[in-house]
Amino acid sequence: MAAYDYDLFVIGGGSGGVRAARVAAALGKRVAIAEEYRFGGTCVIRGCVPKKLYVYASQFPEHFADAAGYGWTVPEASFDWPTLVANKDKEIARLEAIYKKNVEGSGGETFHSRAVLVDTHSIYLVAEDRTVSADQILIATGGRPAPHPALPGHEYCIFSNEAFDLKELPKAIMIEGGGYIAVEFANIFHGLGVDTTLVYRGQEILSRFDMDLRRSLHETMERKGIRILCHAVSESVRKTPEGKLDAQLTTGETLTVDQVMLAIGRIPNTENMGLEGVGVELSKTGAIVVDKYSRTNVDNIWAIGDVTHRVQLTPVAIHEAMCFVETAFKDNPTAPDHDTIPTAVFSQPEIGTVGLSEDDAIERYPDVEVYRASFRPMRHTLSGRDEKMLIKLVVDGVSRKVIGAHILGPDAGEMAQLLGIPLKAGLTKDDFDRTMAVHPTAAEELVTMYKPTYRVKNGERV
Ligand code: NDP
């Protein structure tokens, strides 16, 4: 093995790559990692972390308004976008340094360079103009926003990457897409005072979630003042003489806005890195094909995270990294477990969800019990805000297992994390029922819904 410069070379310094590098280095392996942009990857630099900071920023106007019912008089507030961007930059620079330091602190070597495979054991470091060798190679180059070359005027559009660093806050924005990113950014921009329109091609936003949550979130967002146009797609984007953008929709409507943001999915970063040359198999969408242990068709080359197009979530990439280290370096073959992944959409209100939606459960189980509570959260009694919280459990009527838990409301993401444990453990509704409530909380509804709201037997609601 000493014939190689490294035991492991990781390409891509995002959440997955850094975790694998750090843990393998801590085992005493000779590890190096190359990142061409910034350590931290999408999540830290232009994804989850700055997004959540912007979500917080966008919530203040509602907090100020809600304060009145509690006796507070809040003077007229003003918002400064450059301050938010600058403070966000400071925070991600801090995190970036920590990511890099964590690898180096564990004994790994870091390179700021693009890395290209030369053969199955050699990597060319572009910035250093030299080739290094490694026994095992891990590709963790993530993904990027899907472009939309078929859209005339796509060159005027921005993606989530640019949205974080706009020179000025637009007065009006159109966002295309109905997934996590489109919905989260629609709420962020609206909260910051931007006239926001969401344009989605399907019947209802957030196609992979429980329909109850989708409809309730849609209604709440519209009540706040976000326009949502479903069954609509943009046909062209043109620049007007005034410097604005005219987005022509399939509905016949033209939206005149300052920015058009496309959030229509993400694609894997696999181009121009020598993968084809060394024979690594790619899927039709350009993702790296891996087996259940994250190994590619080339024996010593592995891939984890968004570049493999399994589940595009940071904690999943990190989990895959840990499993990879077990398999490749600890003689303990471990396949990542992608079942029952809790997830949150940081919309306003938030969505937190784990397990099967009601519709998916009905397709798979002959007898489904649905427990559903919709109520005004306590904090909105005095604030007067007309916003409901939705809590829903989907239960297999035969085994009594809770197979889906869906929440729309404040702190739903935090609740989804905790609900991930009983659902993963396969606990039953009876286990929920014998758990003491915490009062007064919204989450207590999870353990106090004793009677099903309705049952669905063989597809029929009874
Ligand atoms: P998603 O896959 O969530 O959503 C893509 C959306 O774009 C869908 O509504 C899709 O419609 C629509 N779409 C796709 N192609 C077109 C097209 N050609 N024209 C018009 N609309 C189109 O992707 P996102 O970009 O929102 O996010 C990427 C991934 O990043 C997510 O899947 C998620 O895994 C991750 N992420 C996670 C977050 C979190 O954990 N909170 C936050 C942000 C991102 P349809 O539904 O009809 O397919």
Coordinates of N, CA and C and ligand atoms in Angstrom, one line a residue, residues 51 148 176-182 184 200-201 207-208 263-266 312-313 343-346, ligand 1:
K51 N -29.2 29.4 4.0 CA -30.6 29.4 3.9 C -31.3 29.6 5.2
H148 N -31.5 25.4 -17.2 CA -32.8 25.2 -18.0 C -32.5 25.8 -19.4
E176 N -39.4 29.7 -10.1 CA -40.0 28.6 -10.8 C -39.6 27.3 -10.1
G177 N -40.6 26.4 -9.8 CA -40.3 25.1 -9.2 C -41.3 25.0 -8.0
G178 N -41.4 23.8 -7.6 CA -42.4 23.5 -6.4 C -41.8 22.6 -5.4
G179 N -40.4 22.5 -5.4 CA -39.7 21.7 -4.4 C -39.2 22.4 -3.2
Y180 N -38.3 21.8 -2.5 CA -37.8 22.4 -1.3 C -37.3 23.8 -1.5
I181 N -36.4 24.0 -2.5 CA -35.7 25.2 -2.7 C -36.7 26.3 -3.1
A182 N -37.5 26.0 -4.1 CA -38.5 27.1 -4.5 C -39.4 27.5 -3.4
E184 N -38.9 27.2 0.0 CA -38.1 27.9 1.0 C -37.8 29.3 0.6
Y200 N -45.4 26.9 -10.4 CA -45.2 25.4 -10.3 C -46.0 24.7 -11.4
R201 N -45.3 23.7 -12.1 CA -45.9 23.0 -13.2 C -47.0 22.0 -12.8
S207 N -44.3 18.0 -4.3 CA -45.0 16.8 -4.8 C -44.6 15.5 -3.9
R208 N -43.5 15.5 -3.2 CA -43.2 14.3 -2.5 C -43.7 14.2 -1.1
A263 N -35.6 27.0 -9.6 CA -35.3 26.0 -8.6 C -36.0 24.7 -9.0
I264 N -35.4 24.1 -10.1 CA -36.1 23.0 -10.7 C -35.3 21.7 -10.6
G265 N -34.6 21.6 -9.4 CA -33.9 20.3 -9.1 C -32.4 20.6 -9.2
R266 N -31.6 19.6 -8.9 CA -30.2 19.7 -8.9 C -29.6 18.5 -9.7
Q312 N -30.8 13.4 -1.9 CA -30.0 14.6 -1.9 C -30.2 15.4 -0.6
L313 N -29.6 14.9 0.5 CA -29.7 15.5 1.8 C -28.4 15.4 2.5
T343 N -37.2 14.6 7.4 CA -36.8 15.8 6.7 C -37.7 17.0 7.0
A344 N -37.1 18.1 6.7 CA -37.9 19.4 7.0 C -37.8 20.3 5.8
V345 N -38.9 21.0 5.6 CA -38.9 22.1 4.6 C -39.0 23.4 5.5
F346 N -38.0 24.2 5.3 CA -38.0 25.5 6.1 C -38.8 26.5 5.5
Ligands
NDP1 P1 -36.8 19.3 -5.9 O1 -36.5 18.0 -6.6 O2 -37.2 19.3 -4.5 O3 -37.9 20.1 -6.7 C1 -37.7 20.4 -8.1 C2 -39.0 21.1 -8.5 O4 -38.8 21.6 -9.8 C3 -40.1 20.2 -8.5 O5 -41.3 20.9 -8.1 C4 -40.3 19.9 -10.0 O6 -41.6 19.6 -10.4 C5 -39.8 21.2 -10.7 N1 -39.3 21.0 -12.0 C6 -38.4 20.1 -12.4 N2 -38.1 20.3 -13.7 C7 -38.8 21.3 -14.1 C8 -38.9 22.0 -15.4 N3 -38.2 21.6 -16.4 N4 -39.8 23.0 -15.4 C9 -40.5 23.4 -14.4 N5 -40.4 22.8 -13.2 C10 -39.6 21.8 -13.0 O7 -35.5 20.2 -6.1 P2 -34.9 21.5 -5.5 O8 -34.2 22.2 -6.6 O9 -36.0 22.2 -4.8 O10 -33.9 20.9 -4.4 C11 -32.9 20.0 -4.7 C12 -32.8 19.0 -3.6 O11 -32.0 19.6 -2.6 C13 -34.0 18.5 -2.9 O12 -34.6 17.4 -3.6 C14 -33.6 18.2 -1.6 O13 -33.3 16.9 -1.5 C15 -32.4 19.1 -1.3 N6 -32.8 20.2 -0.4 C16 -33.2 20.0 0.8 C17 -33.5 21.0 1.7 C18 -33.9 20.6 3.1 O14 -33.6 19.6 3.6 N7 -34.7 21.5 3.8 C19 -33.5 22.4 1.3 C20 -33.2 22.5 -0.1 C21 -32.8 21.5 -0.9 P3 -42.3 18.1 -10.1 O15 -42.7 18.1 -8.7 O16 -43.5 18.2 -11.0 O17 -41.3 17.1 -10.5

